[in-house]
PDB file of C-alpha atoms in Angstrom:
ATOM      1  CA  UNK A1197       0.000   0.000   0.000  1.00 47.00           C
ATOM      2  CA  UNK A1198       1.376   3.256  -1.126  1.00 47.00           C
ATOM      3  CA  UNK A1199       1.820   5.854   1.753  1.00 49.00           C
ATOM      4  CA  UNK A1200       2.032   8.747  -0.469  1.00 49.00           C
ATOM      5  CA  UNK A1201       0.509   9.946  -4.022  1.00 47.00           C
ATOM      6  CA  UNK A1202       2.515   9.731  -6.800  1.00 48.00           C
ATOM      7  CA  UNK A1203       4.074  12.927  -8.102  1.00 46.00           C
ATOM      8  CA  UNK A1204       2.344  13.377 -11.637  1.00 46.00           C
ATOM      9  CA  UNK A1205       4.819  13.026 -14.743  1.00 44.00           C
ATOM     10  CA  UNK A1206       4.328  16.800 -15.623  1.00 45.00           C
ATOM     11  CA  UNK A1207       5.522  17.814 -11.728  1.00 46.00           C
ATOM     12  CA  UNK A1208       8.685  15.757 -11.940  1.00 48.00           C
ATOM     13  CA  UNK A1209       9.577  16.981 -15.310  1.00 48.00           C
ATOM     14  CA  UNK A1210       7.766  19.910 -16.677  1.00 50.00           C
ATOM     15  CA  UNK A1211       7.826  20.580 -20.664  1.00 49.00           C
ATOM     16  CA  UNK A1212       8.892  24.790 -19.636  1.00 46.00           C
ATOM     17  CA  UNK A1213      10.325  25.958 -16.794  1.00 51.00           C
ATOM     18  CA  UNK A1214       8.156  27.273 -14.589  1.00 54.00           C
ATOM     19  CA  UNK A1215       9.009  31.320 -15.303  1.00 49.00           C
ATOM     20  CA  UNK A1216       8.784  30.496 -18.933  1.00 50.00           C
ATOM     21  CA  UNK A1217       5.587  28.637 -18.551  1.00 52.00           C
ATOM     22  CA  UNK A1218       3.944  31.425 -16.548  1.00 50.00           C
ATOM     23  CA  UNK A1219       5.005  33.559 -19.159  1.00 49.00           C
ATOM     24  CA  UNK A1220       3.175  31.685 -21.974  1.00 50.00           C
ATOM     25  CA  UNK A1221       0.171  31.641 -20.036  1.00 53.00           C
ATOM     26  CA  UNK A1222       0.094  35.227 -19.405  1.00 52.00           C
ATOM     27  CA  UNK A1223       1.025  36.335 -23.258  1.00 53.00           C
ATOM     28  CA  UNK A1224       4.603  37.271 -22.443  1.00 50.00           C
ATOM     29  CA  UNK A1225       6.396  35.333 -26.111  1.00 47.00           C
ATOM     30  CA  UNK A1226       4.824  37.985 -27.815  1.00 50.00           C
ATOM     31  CA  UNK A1227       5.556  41.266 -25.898  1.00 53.00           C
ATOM     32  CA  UNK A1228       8.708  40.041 -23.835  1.00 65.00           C
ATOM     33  CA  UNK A1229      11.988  41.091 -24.371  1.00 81.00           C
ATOM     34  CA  UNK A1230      12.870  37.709 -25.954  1.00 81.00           C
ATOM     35  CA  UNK A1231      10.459  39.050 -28.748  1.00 81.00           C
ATOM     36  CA  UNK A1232      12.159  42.407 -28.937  1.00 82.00           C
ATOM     37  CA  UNK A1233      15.194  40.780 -28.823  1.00 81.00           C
ATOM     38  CA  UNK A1234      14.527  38.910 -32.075  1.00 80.00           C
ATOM     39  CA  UNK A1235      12.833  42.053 -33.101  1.00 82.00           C
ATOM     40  CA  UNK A1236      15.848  43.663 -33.843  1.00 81.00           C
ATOM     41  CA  UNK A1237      18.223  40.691 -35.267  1.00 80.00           C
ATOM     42  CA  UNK A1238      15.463  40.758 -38.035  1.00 80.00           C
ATOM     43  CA  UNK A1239      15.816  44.847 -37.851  1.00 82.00           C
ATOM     44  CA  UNK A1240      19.274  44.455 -38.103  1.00 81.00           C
ATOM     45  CA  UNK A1241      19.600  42.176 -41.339  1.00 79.00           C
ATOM     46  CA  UNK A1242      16.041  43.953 -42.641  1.00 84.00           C
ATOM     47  CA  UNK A1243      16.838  47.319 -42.693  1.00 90.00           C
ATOM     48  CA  UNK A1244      19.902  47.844 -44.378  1.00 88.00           C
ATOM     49  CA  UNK A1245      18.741  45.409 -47.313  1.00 88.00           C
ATOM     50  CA  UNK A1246      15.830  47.688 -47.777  1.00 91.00           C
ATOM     51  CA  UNK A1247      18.304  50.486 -47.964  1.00 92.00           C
ATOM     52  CA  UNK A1248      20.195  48.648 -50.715  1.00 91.00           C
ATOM     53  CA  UNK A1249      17.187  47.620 -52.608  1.00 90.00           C
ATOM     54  CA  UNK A1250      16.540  51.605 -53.234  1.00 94.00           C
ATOM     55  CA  UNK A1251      19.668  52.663 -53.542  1.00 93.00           C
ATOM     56  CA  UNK A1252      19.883  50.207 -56.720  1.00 91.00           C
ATOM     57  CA  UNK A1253      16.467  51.457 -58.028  1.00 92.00           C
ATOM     58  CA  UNK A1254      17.396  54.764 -57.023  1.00 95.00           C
ATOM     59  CA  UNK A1255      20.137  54.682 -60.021  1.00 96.00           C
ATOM     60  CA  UNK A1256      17.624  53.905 -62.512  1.00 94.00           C
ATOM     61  CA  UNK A1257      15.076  56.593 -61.142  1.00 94.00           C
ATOM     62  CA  UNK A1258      17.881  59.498 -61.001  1.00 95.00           C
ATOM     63  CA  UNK A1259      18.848  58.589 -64.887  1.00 96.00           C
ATOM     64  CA  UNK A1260      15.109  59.082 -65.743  1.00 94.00           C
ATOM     65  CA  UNK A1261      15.427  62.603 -63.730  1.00 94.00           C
ATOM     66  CA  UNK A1262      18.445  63.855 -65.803  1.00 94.00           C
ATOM     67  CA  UNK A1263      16.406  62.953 -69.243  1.00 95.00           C
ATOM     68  CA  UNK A1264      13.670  64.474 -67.900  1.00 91.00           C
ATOM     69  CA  UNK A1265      15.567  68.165 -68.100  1.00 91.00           C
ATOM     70  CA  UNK A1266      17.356  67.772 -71.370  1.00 91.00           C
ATOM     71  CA  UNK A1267      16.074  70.202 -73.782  1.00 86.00           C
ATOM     72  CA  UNK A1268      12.624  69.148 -75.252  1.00 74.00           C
ATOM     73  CA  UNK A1269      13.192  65.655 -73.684  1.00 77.00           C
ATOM     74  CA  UNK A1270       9.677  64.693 -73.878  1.00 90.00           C
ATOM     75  CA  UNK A1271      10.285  61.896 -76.466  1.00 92.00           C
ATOM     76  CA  UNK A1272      13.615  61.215 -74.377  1.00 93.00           C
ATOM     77  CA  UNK A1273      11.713  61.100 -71.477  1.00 93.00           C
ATOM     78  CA  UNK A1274       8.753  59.056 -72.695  1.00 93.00           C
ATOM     79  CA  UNK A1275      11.303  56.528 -74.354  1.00 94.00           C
ATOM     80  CA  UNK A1276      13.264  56.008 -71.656  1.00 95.00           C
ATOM     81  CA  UNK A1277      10.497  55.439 -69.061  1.00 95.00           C
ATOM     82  CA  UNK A1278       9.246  52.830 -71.120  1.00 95.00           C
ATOM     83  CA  UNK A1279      13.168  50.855 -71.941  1.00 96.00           C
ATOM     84  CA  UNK A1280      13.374  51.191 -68.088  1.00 95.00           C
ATOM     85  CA  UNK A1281      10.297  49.773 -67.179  1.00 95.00           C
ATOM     86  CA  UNK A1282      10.390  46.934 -69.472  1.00 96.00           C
ATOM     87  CA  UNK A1283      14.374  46.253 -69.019  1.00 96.00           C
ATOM     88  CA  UNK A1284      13.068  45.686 -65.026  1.00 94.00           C
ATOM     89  CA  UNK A1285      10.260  43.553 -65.933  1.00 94.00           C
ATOM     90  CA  UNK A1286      11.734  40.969 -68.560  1.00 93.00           C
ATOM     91  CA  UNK A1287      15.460  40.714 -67.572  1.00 94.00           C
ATOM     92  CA  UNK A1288      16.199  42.507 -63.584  1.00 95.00           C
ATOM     93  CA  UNK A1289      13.418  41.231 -61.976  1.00 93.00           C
ATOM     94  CA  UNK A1290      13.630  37.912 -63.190  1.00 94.00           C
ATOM     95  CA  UNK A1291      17.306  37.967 -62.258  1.00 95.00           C
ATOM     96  CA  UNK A1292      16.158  39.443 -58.828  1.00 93.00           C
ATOM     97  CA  UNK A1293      14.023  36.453 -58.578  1.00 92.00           C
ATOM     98  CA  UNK A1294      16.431  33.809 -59.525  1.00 93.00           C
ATOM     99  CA  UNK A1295      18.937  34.794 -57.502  1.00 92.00           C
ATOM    100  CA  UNK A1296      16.791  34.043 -54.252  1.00 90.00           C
ATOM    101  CA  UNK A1297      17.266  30.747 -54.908  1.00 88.00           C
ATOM    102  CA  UNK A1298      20.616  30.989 -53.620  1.00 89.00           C
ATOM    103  CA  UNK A1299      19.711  31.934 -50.366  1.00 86.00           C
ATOM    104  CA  UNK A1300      18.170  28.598 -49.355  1.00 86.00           C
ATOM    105  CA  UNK A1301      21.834  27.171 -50.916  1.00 86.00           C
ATOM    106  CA  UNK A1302      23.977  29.412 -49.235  1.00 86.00           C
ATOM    107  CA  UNK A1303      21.946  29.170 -46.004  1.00 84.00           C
ATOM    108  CA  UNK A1304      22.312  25.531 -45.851  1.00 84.00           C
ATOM    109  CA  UNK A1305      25.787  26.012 -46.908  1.00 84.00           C
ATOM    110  CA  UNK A1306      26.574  28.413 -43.872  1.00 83.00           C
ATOM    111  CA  UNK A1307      24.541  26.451 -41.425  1.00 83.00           C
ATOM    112  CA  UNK A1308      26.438  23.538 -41.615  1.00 81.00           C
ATOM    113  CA  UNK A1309      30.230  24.925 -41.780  1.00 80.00           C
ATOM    114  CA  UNK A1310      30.407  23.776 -45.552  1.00 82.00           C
ATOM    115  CA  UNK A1311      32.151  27.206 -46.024  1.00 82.00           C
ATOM    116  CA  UNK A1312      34.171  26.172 -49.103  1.00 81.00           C
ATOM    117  CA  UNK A1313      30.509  24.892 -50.768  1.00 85.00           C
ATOM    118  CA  UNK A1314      29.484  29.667 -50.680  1.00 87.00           C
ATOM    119  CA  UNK A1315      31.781  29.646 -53.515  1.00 86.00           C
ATOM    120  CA  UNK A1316      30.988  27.072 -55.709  1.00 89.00           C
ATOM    121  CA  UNK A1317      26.900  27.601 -55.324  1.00 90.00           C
ATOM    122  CA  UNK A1318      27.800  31.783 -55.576  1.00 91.00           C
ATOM    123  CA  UNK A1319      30.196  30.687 -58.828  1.00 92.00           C
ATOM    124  CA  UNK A1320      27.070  28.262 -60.396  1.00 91.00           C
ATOM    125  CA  UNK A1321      24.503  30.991 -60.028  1.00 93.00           C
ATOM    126  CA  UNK A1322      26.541  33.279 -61.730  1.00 94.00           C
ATOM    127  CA  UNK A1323      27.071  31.386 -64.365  1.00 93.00           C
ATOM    128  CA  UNK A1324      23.277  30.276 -64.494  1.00 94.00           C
ATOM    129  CA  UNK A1325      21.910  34.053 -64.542  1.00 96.00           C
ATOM    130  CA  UNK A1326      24.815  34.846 -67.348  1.00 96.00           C
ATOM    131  CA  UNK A1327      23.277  31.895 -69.279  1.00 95.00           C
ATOM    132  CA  UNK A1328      19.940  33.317 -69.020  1.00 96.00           C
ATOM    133  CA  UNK A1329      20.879  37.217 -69.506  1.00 97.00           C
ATOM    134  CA  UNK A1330      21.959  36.172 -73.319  1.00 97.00           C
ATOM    135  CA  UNK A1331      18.313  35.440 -74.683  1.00 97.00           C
ATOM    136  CA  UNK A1332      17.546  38.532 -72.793  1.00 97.00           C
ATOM    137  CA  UNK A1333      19.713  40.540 -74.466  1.00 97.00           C
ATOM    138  CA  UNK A1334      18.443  39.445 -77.616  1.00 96.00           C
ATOM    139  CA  UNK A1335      14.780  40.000 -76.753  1.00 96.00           C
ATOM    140  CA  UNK A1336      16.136  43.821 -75.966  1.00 97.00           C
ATOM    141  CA  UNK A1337      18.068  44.058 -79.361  1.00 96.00           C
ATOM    142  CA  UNK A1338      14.855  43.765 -81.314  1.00 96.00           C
ATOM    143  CA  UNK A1339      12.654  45.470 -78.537  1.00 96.00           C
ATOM    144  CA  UNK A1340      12.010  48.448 -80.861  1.00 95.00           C
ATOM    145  CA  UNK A1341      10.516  46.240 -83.507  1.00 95.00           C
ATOM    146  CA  UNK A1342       8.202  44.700 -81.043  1.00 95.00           C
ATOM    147  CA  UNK A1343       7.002  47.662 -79.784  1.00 94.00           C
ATOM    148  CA  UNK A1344       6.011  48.681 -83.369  1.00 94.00           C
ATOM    149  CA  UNK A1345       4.620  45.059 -83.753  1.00 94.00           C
ATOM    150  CA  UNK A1346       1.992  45.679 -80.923  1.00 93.00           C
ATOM    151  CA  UNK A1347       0.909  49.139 -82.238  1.00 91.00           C
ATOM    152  CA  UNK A1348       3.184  51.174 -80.338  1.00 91.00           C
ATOM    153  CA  UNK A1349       4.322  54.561 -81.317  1.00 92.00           C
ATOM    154  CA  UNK A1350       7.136  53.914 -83.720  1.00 94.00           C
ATOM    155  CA  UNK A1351       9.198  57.077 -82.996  1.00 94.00           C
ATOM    156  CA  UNK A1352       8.987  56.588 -79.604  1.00 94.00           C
ATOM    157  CA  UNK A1353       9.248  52.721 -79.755  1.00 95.00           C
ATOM    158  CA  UNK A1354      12.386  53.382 -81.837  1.00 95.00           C
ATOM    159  CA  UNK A1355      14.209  55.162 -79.162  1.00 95.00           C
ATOM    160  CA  UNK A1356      13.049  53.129 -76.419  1.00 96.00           C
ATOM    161  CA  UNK A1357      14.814  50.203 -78.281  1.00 96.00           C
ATOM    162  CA  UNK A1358      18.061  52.175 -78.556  1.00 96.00           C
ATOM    163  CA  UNK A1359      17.862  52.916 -74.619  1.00 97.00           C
ATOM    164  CA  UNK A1360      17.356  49.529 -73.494  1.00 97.00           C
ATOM    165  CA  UNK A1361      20.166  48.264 -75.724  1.00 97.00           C
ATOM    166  CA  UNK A1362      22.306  50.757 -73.781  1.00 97.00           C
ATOM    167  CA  UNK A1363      21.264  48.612 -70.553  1.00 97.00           C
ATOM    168  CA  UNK A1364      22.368  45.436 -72.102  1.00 97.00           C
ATOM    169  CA  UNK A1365      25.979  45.579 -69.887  1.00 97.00           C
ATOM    170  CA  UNK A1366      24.093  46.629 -67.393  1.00 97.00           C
ATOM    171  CA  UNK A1367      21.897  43.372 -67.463  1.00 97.00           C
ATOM    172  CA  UNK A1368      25.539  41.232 -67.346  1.00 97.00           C
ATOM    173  CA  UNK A1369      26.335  43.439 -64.352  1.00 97.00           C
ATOM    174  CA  UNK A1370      23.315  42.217 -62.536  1.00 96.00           C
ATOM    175  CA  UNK A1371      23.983  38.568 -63.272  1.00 96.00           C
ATOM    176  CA  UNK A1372      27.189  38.719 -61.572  1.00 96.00           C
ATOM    177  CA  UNK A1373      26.068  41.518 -58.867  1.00 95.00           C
ATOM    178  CA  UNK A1374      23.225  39.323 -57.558  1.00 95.00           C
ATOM    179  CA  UNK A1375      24.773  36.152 -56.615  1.00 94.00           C
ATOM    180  CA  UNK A1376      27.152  38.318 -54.672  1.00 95.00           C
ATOM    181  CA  UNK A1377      25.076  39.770 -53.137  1.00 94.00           C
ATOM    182  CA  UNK A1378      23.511  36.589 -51.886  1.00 93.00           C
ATOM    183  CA  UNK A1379      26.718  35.471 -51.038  1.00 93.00           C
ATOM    184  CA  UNK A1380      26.986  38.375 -48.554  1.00 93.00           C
ATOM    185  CA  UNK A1381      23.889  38.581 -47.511  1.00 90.00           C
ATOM    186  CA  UNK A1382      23.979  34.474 -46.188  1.00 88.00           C
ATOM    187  CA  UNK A1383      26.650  35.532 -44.034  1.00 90.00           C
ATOM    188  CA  UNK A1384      25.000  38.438 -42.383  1.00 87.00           C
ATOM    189  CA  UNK A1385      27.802  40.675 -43.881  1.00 90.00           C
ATOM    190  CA  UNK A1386      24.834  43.372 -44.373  1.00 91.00           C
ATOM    191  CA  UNK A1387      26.863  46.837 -44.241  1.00 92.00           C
ATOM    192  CA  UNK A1388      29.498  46.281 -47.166  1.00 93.00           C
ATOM    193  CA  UNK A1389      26.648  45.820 -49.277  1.00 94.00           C
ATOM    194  CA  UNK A1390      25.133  48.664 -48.004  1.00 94.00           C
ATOM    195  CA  UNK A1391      27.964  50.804 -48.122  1.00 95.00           C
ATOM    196  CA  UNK A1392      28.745  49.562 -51.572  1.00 96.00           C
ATOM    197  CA  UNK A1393      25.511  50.199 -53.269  1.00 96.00           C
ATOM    198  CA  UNK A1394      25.389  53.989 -51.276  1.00 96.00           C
ATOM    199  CA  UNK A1395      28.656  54.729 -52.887  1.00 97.00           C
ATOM    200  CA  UNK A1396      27.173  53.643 -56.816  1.00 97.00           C
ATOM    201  CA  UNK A1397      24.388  55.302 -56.198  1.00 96.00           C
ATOM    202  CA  UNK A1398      26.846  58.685 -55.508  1.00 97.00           C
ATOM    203  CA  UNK A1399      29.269  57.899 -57.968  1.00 96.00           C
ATOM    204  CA  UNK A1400      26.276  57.652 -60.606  1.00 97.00           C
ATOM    205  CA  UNK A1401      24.940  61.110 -60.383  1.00 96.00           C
ATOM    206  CA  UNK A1402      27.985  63.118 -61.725  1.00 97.00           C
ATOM    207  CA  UNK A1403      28.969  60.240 -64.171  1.00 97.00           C
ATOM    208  CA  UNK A1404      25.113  60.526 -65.878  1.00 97.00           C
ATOM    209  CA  UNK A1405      25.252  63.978 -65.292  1.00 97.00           C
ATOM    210  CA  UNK A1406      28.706  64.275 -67.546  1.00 96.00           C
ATOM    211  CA  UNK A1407      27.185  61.574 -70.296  1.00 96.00           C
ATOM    212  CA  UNK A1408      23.897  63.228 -70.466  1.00 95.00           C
ATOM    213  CA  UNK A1409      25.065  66.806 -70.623  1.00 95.00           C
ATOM    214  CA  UNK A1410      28.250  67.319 -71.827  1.00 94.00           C
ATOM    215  CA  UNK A1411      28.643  64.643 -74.571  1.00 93.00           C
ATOM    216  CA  UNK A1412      26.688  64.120 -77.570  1.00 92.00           C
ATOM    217  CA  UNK A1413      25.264  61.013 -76.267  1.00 93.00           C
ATOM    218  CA  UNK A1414      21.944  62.856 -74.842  1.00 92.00           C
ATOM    219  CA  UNK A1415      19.134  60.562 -72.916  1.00 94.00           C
ATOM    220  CA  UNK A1416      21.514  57.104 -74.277  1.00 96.00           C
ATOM    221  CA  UNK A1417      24.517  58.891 -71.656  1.00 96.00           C
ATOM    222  CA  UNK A1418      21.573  58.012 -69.002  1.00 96.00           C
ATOM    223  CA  UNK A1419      21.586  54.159 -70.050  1.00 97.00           C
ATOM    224  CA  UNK A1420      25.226  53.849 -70.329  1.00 97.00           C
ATOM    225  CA  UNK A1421      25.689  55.612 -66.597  1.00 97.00           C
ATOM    226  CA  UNK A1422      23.055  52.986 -65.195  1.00 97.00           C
ATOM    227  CA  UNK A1423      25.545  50.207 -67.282  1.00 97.00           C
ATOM    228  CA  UNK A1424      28.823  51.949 -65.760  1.00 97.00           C
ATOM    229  CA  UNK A1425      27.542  52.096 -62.146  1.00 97.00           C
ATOM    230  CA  UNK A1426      25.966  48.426 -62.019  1.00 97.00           C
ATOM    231  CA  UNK A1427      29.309  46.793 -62.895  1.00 97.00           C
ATOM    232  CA  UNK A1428      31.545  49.599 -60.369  1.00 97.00           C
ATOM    233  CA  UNK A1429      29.203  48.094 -57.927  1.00 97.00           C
ATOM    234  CA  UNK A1430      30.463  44.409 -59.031  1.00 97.00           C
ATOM    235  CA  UNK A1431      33.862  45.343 -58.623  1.00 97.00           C
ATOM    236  CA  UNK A1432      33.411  47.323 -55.364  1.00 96.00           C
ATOM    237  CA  UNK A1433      31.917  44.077 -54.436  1.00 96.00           C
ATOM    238  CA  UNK A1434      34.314  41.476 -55.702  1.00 95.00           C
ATOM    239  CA  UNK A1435      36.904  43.476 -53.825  1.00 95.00           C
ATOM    240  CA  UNK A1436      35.600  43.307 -50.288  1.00 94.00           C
ATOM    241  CA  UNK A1437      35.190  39.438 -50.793  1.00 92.00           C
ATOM    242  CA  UNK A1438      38.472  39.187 -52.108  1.00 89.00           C
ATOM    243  CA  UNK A1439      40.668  41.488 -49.518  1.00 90.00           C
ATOM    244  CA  UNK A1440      38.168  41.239 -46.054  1.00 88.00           C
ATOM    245  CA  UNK A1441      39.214  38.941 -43.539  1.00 88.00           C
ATOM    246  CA  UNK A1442      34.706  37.993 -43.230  1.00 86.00           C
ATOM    247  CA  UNK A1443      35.091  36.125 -46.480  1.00 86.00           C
ATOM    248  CA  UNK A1444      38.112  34.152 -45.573  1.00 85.00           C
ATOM    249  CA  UNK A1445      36.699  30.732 -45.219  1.00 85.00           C
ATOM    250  CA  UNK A1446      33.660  31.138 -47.733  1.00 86.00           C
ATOM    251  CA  UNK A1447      35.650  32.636 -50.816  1.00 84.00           C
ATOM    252  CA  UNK A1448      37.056  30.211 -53.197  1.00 81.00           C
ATOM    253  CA  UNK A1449      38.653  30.333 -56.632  1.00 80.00           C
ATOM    254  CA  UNK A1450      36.551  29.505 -59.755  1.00 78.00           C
ATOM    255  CA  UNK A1451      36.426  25.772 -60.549  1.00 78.00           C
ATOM    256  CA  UNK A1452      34.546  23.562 -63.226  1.00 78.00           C
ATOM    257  CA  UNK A1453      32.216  22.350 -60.369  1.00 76.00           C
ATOM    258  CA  UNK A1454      30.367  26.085 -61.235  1.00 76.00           C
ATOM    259  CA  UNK A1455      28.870  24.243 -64.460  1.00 79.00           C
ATOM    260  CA  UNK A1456      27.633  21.091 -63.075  1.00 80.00           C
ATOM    261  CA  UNK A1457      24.496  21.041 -60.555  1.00 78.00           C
ATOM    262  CA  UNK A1458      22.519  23.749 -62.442  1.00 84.00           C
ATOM    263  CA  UNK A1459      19.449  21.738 -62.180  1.00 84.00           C
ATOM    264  CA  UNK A1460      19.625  21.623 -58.634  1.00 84.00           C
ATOM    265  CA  UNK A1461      20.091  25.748 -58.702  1.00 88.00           C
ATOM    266  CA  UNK A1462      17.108  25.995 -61.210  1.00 90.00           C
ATOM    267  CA  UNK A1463      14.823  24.036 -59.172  1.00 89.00           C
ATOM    268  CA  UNK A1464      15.216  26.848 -56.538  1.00 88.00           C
ATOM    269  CA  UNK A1465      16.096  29.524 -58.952  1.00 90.00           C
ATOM    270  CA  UNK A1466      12.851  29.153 -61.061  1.00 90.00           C
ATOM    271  CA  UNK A1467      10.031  29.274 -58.453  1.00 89.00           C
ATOM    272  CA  UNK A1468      11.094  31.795 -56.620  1.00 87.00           C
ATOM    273  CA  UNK A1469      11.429  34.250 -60.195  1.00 86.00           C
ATOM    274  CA  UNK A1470       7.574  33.471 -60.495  1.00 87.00           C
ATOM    275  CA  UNK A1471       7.012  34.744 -57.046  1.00 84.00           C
ATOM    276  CA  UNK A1472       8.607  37.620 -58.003  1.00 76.00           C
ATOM    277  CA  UNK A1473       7.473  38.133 -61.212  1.00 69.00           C
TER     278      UNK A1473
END
């Protein structure tokens, strides 16, 4: 006969402590400081990637401003709008998109101290996004005719065409930029990106100020800055990876293992460009 009741399987080993448990009950996961805490980790890695998203739009936007006050730059205006938006929607957002792929890649990567693996994913997406940027290209090359095809203006189709041919190198420069940028971003090195994109962004005003306005180039000195300051941001980029000490373990030298395991990229790499498409 048992002198004493049995201590219940919950008493002798609770699921939560008790302060934690108490918490839960009273609401506290959501409004404690473990919430806030995590609050601003997300803040933290958020933020500043916001801040780089716009200051890479912001290059295409201030280009559109200097046509805008060239000398009757209506038709300059109204062409380059147009190359712009349809240069973003057919090749940089679907770059944009593909390139998220890598994340879940690189994360993995990361996670699990296969440092040398950054490289070789980083390396494959590039090439995978160049691969992909050539039938671009070629859809921008004849862009002018198919804007006349579908009954648009043809002066102004015309010129559009010759703008977004202008962004061609610029398209490239996003292929490489993107996967970089991925690479960075995996590792929670957030600011040299930031700092990076800032400085294009400040760099790009006087150099599409000089091409618009003091050569003969006009509203095509605007595409041709947007080209120039997307590949200074590659190289700004490829430089920190190469000389910081943050990218030690996770840069590697190009090797044929780049070309094989595409599918396994475009499985990711394709999804996630119709999300964002």
């Amino acid at each position: 006969r048992r002198s004493a009741r049995t201590p219940a399987m919950e008493d002798r080993a609770p699921l939560l402590p008790r302060r934690q448990e108490a918490a839960a009950k009273s609401g506290g996961w959501c409004c404690g400081s473990a919430a806030a805490a995590e609050a601003r980790k997300v803040a933290h890695v958020a933020l500043p990637m916001a801040a780089v998203s716009v200051a890479q739009y912001a290059v295409q936007v201030a280009s559109n401003m200097m046509v805008g006050h060239l000398p009757g730059g209506v038709l300059a205006l109204s062409a380059s709008a147009i190359a712009t938006s349809l240069a973003s929607v057919s090749g940089f957002s679907l770059l944009i998109g593909m390139s998220n792929g890598l994340e879940t890649l690189c994360g993995q990567a990361y996670g699990a101290e296969q440092y040398g693996r950054l490289g070789v994913q980083t390396y494959r997406a590039m090439v995978t996004l160049t691969a992909v940027s050539i039938p671009i290209s070629l859809l921008w090359v004849f862009m002018g005719k198919l804007l006349t095809l579908i009954g648009q203006d043809p002066v102004i189709s015309h010129e559009a065409g010759r703008y977004i041919m202008w962004l061609i190198p610029a398209l490239f420069a996003y292929a490489v930029s993107q996967p970089l940028t991925k690479f960075l971003q995996s590792q929670s090195l957030i600011i040299p990106m930031l700092w990076s994109s800032m400085a294009t962004l400040l760099l790009h005003i006087p150099v599409c100020w000089l091409l618009v306005f003091k050569t003969s180039l006009g509203y095509i000195g605007a595409a041709l800055a947007i080209s120039v300051s997307y590949w200074l941001n590659v190289f700004m980029l490829v430089a920190y990876i190469g000389c910081s000490n943050s990218c030690k373990e996770t840069f590697s030298r190009p090797t044929l293992d780049a070309f094989s395991g595409v599918g396994v990229f475009m499985r990711l790499a394709l999804p996630s460009a119709l999300m964002l498409w």
